XYZ file of C-alpha atoms in Angstrom:
467
model
C 2.497 -18.497 22.414
C 0.378 -17.918 25.527
C -3.335 -17.803 24.897
C -5.653 -15.538 26.787
C -9.380 -15.316 26.262
C -10.977 -11.994 25.598
C -12.642 -10.695 28.720
C -16.373 -9.865 28.498
C -15.496 -6.181 28.163
C -12.929 -6.862 25.448
C -15.328 -9.132 23.583
C -18.097 -6.544 23.746
C -15.710 -3.853 22.534
C -14.494 -5.929 19.587
C -18.001 -6.978 18.509
C -19.584 -3.537 18.869
C -16.729 -1.748 17.071
C -16.920 -4.385 14.320
C -20.627 -3.616 14.009
C -19.965 0.122 13.657
C -17.357 -0.494 10.974
C -19.666 -2.929 9.178
C -22.577 -0.464 9.161
C -20.306 2.179 7.654
C -18.610 -0.068 5.093
C -21.892 -1.573 3.908
C -23.099 1.865 2.928
C -19.923 2.608 1.013
C -19.832 -0.660 -0.924
C -23.530 -1.208 -1.738
C -23.461 1.337 -4.546
C -20.450 -0.228 -6.284
C -22.388 -2.713 -8.452
C -25.188 -0.272 -9.360
C -23.839 3.274 -9.403
C -22.320 3.362 -12.894
C -25.684 2.584 -14.505
C -27.702 4.905 -12.244
C -25.381 7.889 -12.644
C -25.746 8.024 -16.425
C -29.214 9.565 -15.893
C -28.002 12.407 -13.654
C -27.709 15.966 -14.892
C -24.166 16.786 -15.984
C -23.025 13.176 -15.897
C -20.095 12.129 -18.056
C -17.895 9.071 -17.773
C -15.234 11.210 -16.073
C -17.586 12.743 -13.502
C -19.177 9.365 -12.756
C -15.720 7.965 -12.056
C -14.923 10.971 -9.890
C -18.144 10.480 -7.913
C -17.303 6.824 -7.268
C -13.716 7.524 -6.217
C -13.807 10.933 -4.503
C -14.537 9.511 -1.074
C -11.184 7.725 -1.227
C -9.327 11.032 -1.574
C -11.130 12.497 1.446
C -10.407 9.337 3.447
C -6.716 9.379 2.543
C -6.371 13.037 3.549
C -8.274 12.914 6.842
C -7.950 9.506 8.492
C -4.521 10.151 10.057
C -5.442 13.683 11.267
C -8.688 12.315 12.755
C -6.707 9.648 14.583
C -4.328 12.256 16.003
C -7.279 14.442 17.045
C -8.823 11.504 18.888
C -5.667 11.236 21.011
C -6.412 14.749 22.283
C -10.180 15.026 22.605
C -11.222 11.384 22.882
C -12.160 8.539 20.551
C -15.942 8.627 20.825
C -16.369 12.356 20.013
C -14.227 11.962 16.867
C -16.068 8.803 15.784
C -19.374 10.595 16.352
C -18.325 13.551 14.195
C -17.126 11.161 11.509
C -20.380 9.213 11.440
C -22.412 12.452 11.369
C -20.365 13.652 8.379
C -20.893 10.282 6.734
C -24.653 10.497 7.298
C -24.761 14.088 5.984
C -22.894 13.044 2.861
C -25.323 10.185 2.321
C -28.296 12.566 2.583
C -26.708 15.031 0.150
C -26.071 12.220 -2.347
C -29.609 10.840 -1.899
C -31.218 14.214 -2.623
C -28.926 15.142 -5.510
C -30.347 15.303 -9.026
C -26.984 16.149 -10.596
C -23.649 14.402 -10.651
C -22.094 17.407 -8.913
C -24.389 16.899 -5.933
C -23.421 13.231 -5.716
C -19.734 14.136 -5.885
C -20.226 16.533 -2.967
C -22.114 13.896 -1.003
C -19.494 11.246 -1.638
C -16.737 13.654 -0.557
C -18.607 14.298 2.691
C -18.960 10.554 3.195
C -15.212 10.194 2.839
C -14.609 13.103 5.210
C -15.991 10.908 7.988
C -12.661 9.108 8.055
C -12.849 7.303 11.389
C -11.596 3.826 10.517
C -8.231 4.407 12.194
C -9.945 5.953 15.229
C -12.162 2.881 15.599
C -9.036 0.714 15.641
C -7.422 3.022 18.204
C -10.484 2.734 20.449
C -10.269 -1.028 20.093
C -6.639 -0.848 21.254
C -7.647 1.304 24.252
C -10.181 -1.308 25.306
C -8.017 -4.431 25.015
C -5.014 -5.737 26.863
C -1.736 -6.018 24.978
C -1.881 -9.821 24.915
C -5.378 -9.801 23.374
C -5.052 -6.868 21.020
C -4.167 -8.938 17.961
C -7.331 -11.029 18.374
C -9.524 -7.963 18.728
C -7.934 -6.237 15.734
C -8.400 -9.387 13.634
C -12.106 -9.471 14.522
C -12.519 -5.829 13.564
C -10.428 -6.187 10.401
C -12.413 -9.181 9.097
C -15.446 -6.912 9.031
C -14.197 -5.085 5.945
C -13.998 -8.164 3.741
C -17.324 -9.507 4.950
C -18.985 -6.130 4.430
C -17.706 -5.923 0.857
C -18.998 -9.377 -0.056
C -22.409 -8.734 1.527
C -22.723 -5.269 -0.013
C -21.976 -6.450 -3.560
C -24.669 -9.115 -3.233
C -27.410 -6.967 -1.629
C -26.713 -3.797 -3.643
C -28.478 -4.892 -6.879
C -31.757 -6.091 -5.264
C -31.842 -2.997 -3.053
C -31.411 -0.888 -6.160
C -34.372 -2.636 -7.708
C -36.561 -1.981 -4.647
C -35.552 1.525 -3.552
C -33.108 2.788 -6.187
C -29.678 4.283 -5.584
C -31.162 7.298 -3.720
C -32.837 4.804 -1.407
C -29.495 3.087 -0.818
C -27.973 6.448 0.117
C -30.860 7.088 2.545
C -30.329 3.637 4.049
C -26.629 4.439 4.379
C -27.471 7.565 6.382
C -29.705 5.527 8.696
C -26.944 2.920 9.170
C -24.530 5.683 10.193
C -26.969 6.905 12.844
C -27.414 3.329 14.074
C -23.629 3.218 14.344
C -23.710 6.236 16.685
C -26.321 4.489 18.825
C -24.131 1.370 19.020
C -21.133 3.537 19.942
C -22.791 4.970 23.037
C -25.017 2.042 24.011
C -22.612 -0.868 23.625
C -18.989 0.281 23.312
C -17.305 0.540 26.745
C -15.664 3.803 27.784
C -11.864 3.502 27.865
C -10.168 4.314 31.168
C -7.067 5.688 29.444
C -6.369 7.074 25.965
C -2.809 6.685 24.741
C -1.136 6.412 21.366
C -0.544 2.742 20.559
C 2.388 2.222 18.214
C 1.016 -1.125 17.076
C -2.298 0.347 15.841
C -1.775 4.116 15.338
C 0.595 6.224 13.247
C 3.372 8.027 15.111
C 4.502 11.194 13.260
C 8.134 10.734 14.293
C 8.198 7.358 12.525
C 6.815 8.435 9.125
C 10.253 9.105 7.632
C 11.433 5.660 8.666
C 8.401 3.967 7.168
C 8.388 6.002 3.946
C 12.052 5.192 3.302
C 11.508 1.438 3.631
C 11.508 -0.020 0.123
C 9.753 -3.246 1.119
C 6.893 -1.348 2.724
C 6.609 0.994 -0.255
C 6.312 -2.017 -2.536
C 3.362 -3.258 -0.467
C 1.824 0.239 -0.387
C 2.033 0.294 -4.189
C 0.314 -3.086 -4.241
C -2.710 -2.052 -2.208
C -2.900 1.203 -4.203
C -3.089 -0.746 -7.467
C -5.445 -3.377 -6.052
C -8.092 -0.811 -5.130
C -7.543 1.291 -8.239
C -8.309 -1.847 -10.260
C -11.360 -2.665 -8.108
C -12.892 0.801 -8.438
C -12.202 1.088 -12.172
C -13.640 -2.399 -12.692
C -16.919 -1.398 -11.076
C -17.159 1.561 -13.438
C -17.207 -0.765 -16.436
C -18.576 -4.041 -15.066
C -22.209 -2.954 -14.370
C -22.418 -1.519 -17.883
C -20.983 -4.707 -19.383
C -23.447 -6.844 -17.421
C -26.350 -4.651 -18.488
C -25.496 -5.473 -22.100
C -25.676 -9.228 -21.552
C -28.072 -9.773 -18.614
C -31.058 -8.259 -16.761
C -29.692 -5.764 -14.210
C -32.112 -6.841 -11.517
C -30.657 -10.357 -11.360
C -27.051 -9.328 -10.815
C -27.027 -10.438 -7.177
C -27.636 -14.014 -8.370
C -24.562 -13.569 -10.543
C -22.304 -12.146 -7.816
C -23.310 -14.452 -4.942
C -21.970 -17.829 -6.186
C -18.856 -16.162 -7.580
C -17.982 -14.580 -4.235
C -18.707 -17.786 -2.296
C -16.577 -19.939 -4.601
C -13.838 -17.290 -4.675
C -13.630 -17.383 -0.869
C -13.412 -21.180 -0.887
C -10.680 -21.115 -3.534
C -8.487 -18.597 -1.751
C -8.557 -20.240 1.703
C -6.051 -23.097 1.071
C -3.556 -20.650 -0.427
C -3.531 -18.637 2.797
C -2.690 -21.841 4.674
C 0.044 -22.717 2.170
C 1.541 -19.236 2.373
C 1.554 -18.953 6.171
C 1.874 -22.515 7.479
C 4.330 -23.765 4.882
C 6.102 -20.422 4.470
C 5.459 -20.086 0.747
C 4.194 -16.519 0.960
C 6.213 -15.075 -1.918
C 5.096 -17.576 -4.609
C 1.507 -17.446 -3.328
C 1.573 -13.646 -3.379
C 3.063 -13.384 -6.877
C 0.622 -16.004 -8.139
C -2.288 -13.994 -6.754
C -1.070 -10.793 -8.424
C -0.760 -12.703 -11.709
C -4.316 -14.030 -11.194
C -5.594 -10.450 -10.773
C -4.064 -9.691 -14.165
C -5.556 -12.828 -15.745
C -8.999 -11.950 -14.402
C -8.780 -8.465 -15.864
C -7.412 -9.820 -19.163
C -10.426 -12.121 -19.367
C -12.761 -9.162 -18.876
C -10.824 -7.240 -21.517
C -11.148 -9.967 -24.147
C -14.563 -11.465 -23.342
C -16.596 -8.737 -21.606
C -19.474 -9.310 -24.027
C -20.059 -12.888 -22.880
C -21.789 -13.573 -19.563
C -20.021 -16.862 -18.818
C -16.641 -15.380 -19.643
C -17.376 -12.406 -17.386
C -18.239 -14.853 -14.619
C -15.007 -16.796 -15.092
C -12.934 -13.621 -15.135
C -14.620 -12.302 -12.005
C -14.149 -15.623 -10.204
C -10.404 -15.520 -10.823
C -10.245 -11.822 -9.927
C -12.272 -12.044 -6.703
C -10.405 -15.148 -5.504
C -7.088 -13.368 -6.015
C -8.443 -10.093 -4.618
C -9.663 -11.802 -1.433
C -6.353 -13.607 -0.999
C -4.384 -10.389 -1.417
C -6.670 -8.453 0.952
C -5.772 -11.015 3.609
C -2.051 -11.364 2.847
C -1.065 -7.740 2.221
C -1.721 -6.563 5.815
C 0.054 -9.685 7.061
C 3.088 -8.823 4.936
C 3.061 -5.223 6.192
C 3.053 -6.551 9.743
C 5.993 -8.871 8.966
C 8.059 -6.191 7.213
C 7.393 -3.177 9.467
C 9.924 -2.439 12.226
C 8.806 -3.694 15.619
C 7.624 -0.307 16.930
C 6.319 1.035 13.597
C 3.458 -1.308 12.725
C 0.758 1.308 13.382
C 2.579 3.905 11.277
C 3.181 1.421 8.467
C -0.499 0.414 8.487
C -1.540 4.082 8.432
C 0.480 4.722 5.268
C -0.773 1.441 3.802
C -4.411 2.402 4.476
C -3.920 5.859 2.959
C -2.429 4.210 -0.138
C -5.520 2.032 -0.393
C -7.850 5.035 -0.327
C -5.731 6.911 -2.863
C -6.053 3.879 -5.110
C -9.843 4.087 -4.853
C -9.708 7.738 -5.890
C -7.299 7.228 -8.776
C -9.148 4.153 -10.005
C -12.423 6.054 -10.126
C -11.085 9.333 -11.522
C -8.671 7.891 -14.100
C -10.958 4.984 -14.979
C -13.839 7.355 -15.695
C -11.609 9.687 -17.713
C -10.304 6.789 -19.828
C -13.818 5.503 -20.381
C -14.929 8.898 -21.657
C -11.904 9.647 -23.828
C -12.076 6.322 -25.652
C -15.877 6.184 -26.117
C -17.597 4.310 -27.736
C -14.955 1.721 -26.763
C -14.831 2.961 -23.197
C -15.414 -0.403 -21.524
C -12.569 -1.936 -23.502
C -10.323 0.980 -22.538
C -11.081 0.581 -18.818
C -10.158 -3.094 -18.895
C -6.968 -2.251 -20.809
C -6.157 0.165 -17.980
C -6.848 -2.374 -15.229
C -4.895 -5.111 -17.013
C -1.961 -2.736 -17.493
C -2.019 -1.804 -13.808
C -1.957 -5.490 -12.862
C 1.060 -6.090 -15.127
C 2.908 -3.173 -13.518
C 2.112 -4.579 -10.081
C 3.357 -8.024 -11.107
C 6.685 -6.561 -12.262
C 7.070 -4.795 -8.923
C 5.969 -7.842 -6.904
C 8.483 -10.154 -8.575
C 11.311 -8.056 -7.131
C 10.135 -8.502 -3.529
C 12.443 -10.463 -1.226
C 11.019 -13.490 0.539
C 9.410 -12.163 3.746
C 10.737 -13.023 7.156
C 8.136 -15.106 8.969
C 7.997 -12.947 12.040
C 4.991 -12.206 14.201
C 4.414 -9.039 16.189
C 4.297 -9.436 19.967
C 3.654 -6.962 22.717
C 4.661 -7.545 26.317
C 4.267 -5.435 29.409
C 7.520 -4.584 31.137
C 8.399 -3.432 34.654
C 8.913 0.270 35.230
C 12.396 1.261 34.170
C 14.393 4.445 34.600
C 17.034 5.883 32.383
C 18.486 5.055 29.013
C 20.986 2.499 30.303
C 18.336 0.397 32.000
C 16.188 0.506 28.863
C 19.104 -0.596 26.675
C 19.981 -3.446 29.049
C 16.409 -4.717 28.925
C 16.409 -4.380 25.150
C 19.608 -6.458 24.883
C 18.251 -9.119 27.241
C 15.094 -9.453 25.152
C 17.159 -9.802 21.976
C 19.145 -12.601 23.620
C 16.014 -14.776 23.870
C 15.844 -17.454 21.200
C 13.385 -16.480 18.478
C 13.312 -12.739 19.224
C 14.486 -10.937 16.068
C 13.657 -7.339 17.022
C 12.905 -5.594 20.294
C 12.035 -1.989 21.029
C 11.404 -0.987 24.642
C 9.110 2.026 25.063
C 9.364 2.949 28.736
C 6.659 5.637 28.676
C 4.087 3.101 27.442
C 5.346 0.333 29.742
C 5.620 -2.128 26.861
C 8.168 -3.734 24.583
C 7.393 -4.222 20.905
C 8.847 -7.447 19.536
C 9.181 -9.305 16.228
C 9.475 -13.028 16.877
C 9.769 -16.313 14.996
C 7.128 -18.425 16.731
C 8.789 -21.665 15.619
C 11.994 -20.790 17.449
C 10.707 -18.624 20.289
C 11.594 -19.573 23.860
C 8.215 -18.787 25.411
C 9.337 -19.600 28.938
C 12.204 -17.113 28.780
C 9.961 -14.426 27.282
C 7.225 -14.892 29.875
C 9.759 -14.105 32.586
C 9.884 -10.531 31.242
C 6.132 -10.128 30.621
C 4.454 -8.565 33.651
C 1.018 -9.301 32.155
C 1.732 -13.003 32.667
C 2.658 -12.511 36.328
C -0.468 -10.381 36.763
C -2.581 -13.200 35.313
C -0.956 -15.771 37.606
C -1.531 -13.547 40.614
C -5.170 -13.049 39.646
C -5.698 -16.812 39.334
C -4.097 -17.454 42.735
C -6.500 -15.019 44.395
């Protein structure tokens, strides 16, 4: 596969957009380990309303992220991102000033209404060449996992210093810093177009939603984040019973570090040695084992630590492999649409995990913590039963190449057939209006020399070097 370094502009775009996403995600995740305890003191708080407050932003995200992305195609990326960050900051201020659970719910909904994650990715696509887009998207995507780990660790000490209202105020400030980064550091794109590899295309939704393999993965990310959100409704309360709340960051930090170390070799085994299905099913089973441990031993600190270690290792592995599987399974020209549905499923899982987890905790009080872990364990078992039925994935990578200008359907079909005749090319979709061809390739079998003959970006690079 040809390698091309990110240009200075592309590197600046990827780093600055990663920073904006990190500032936003930090604010969302920092309250996870502390909110359940804090919210019990709010006026009108019940287990159900606390769960709703934690999860409501996911519903707003799921409803608005695709419309925001479509709007950005019309009026520009930066104005939409700005509006989203302003909404996010407003929601943070509302939640910080609230003295009732209803006020926090409103604030969290406003936070979720700033659903600009997909627009940030679209801006990243506008600012990168086709051959470098995967690198830039990987840099931006890694931000989410890193932000989660950092937020879970810093949330408890911040809570001790400034309280949850202070964390919400900090979140508002971070959103405003994100706006400053957007205009000071992010380059202005020369052209805004819809990129099928990063953005949803309405005409392709039916195709994606009728794909059973993709739906299985959408169900997986839905369950994964429902379990995560429900777990953080019960976990802070369980830890408060067995340990001083102010020291929780010392509890989370080594667990997250060791979990990351444990999951790394399994990613290599799954991808390099093409053992993705057993690795994936094993990780889903490990999620269930982690939750089962919390169910049985949530009154023992060491047992909680062991259960969380297994859960976070499996969670981190699945967060990395699920998008990879979506990319492998999605049709060549439908990756952006498939990822849009996948992302919406993730946010719906956050909402359902918070709302249903809180309801279960309240209904089964005083055994609410036990009931939440029964729920999360049951969800993991359901996911395992679904995952077992998955076919072994094809080990195909997405590729994008520039193509010469073509006219007419016949010329497009001839080019499509010629691309499919290249060894290692499994799928090819030529999109003349974008000037690109979307491919699915087996990198072990791909005839790079033959493919480069079709890729005008390669000839452009050669010409640039010769001058």
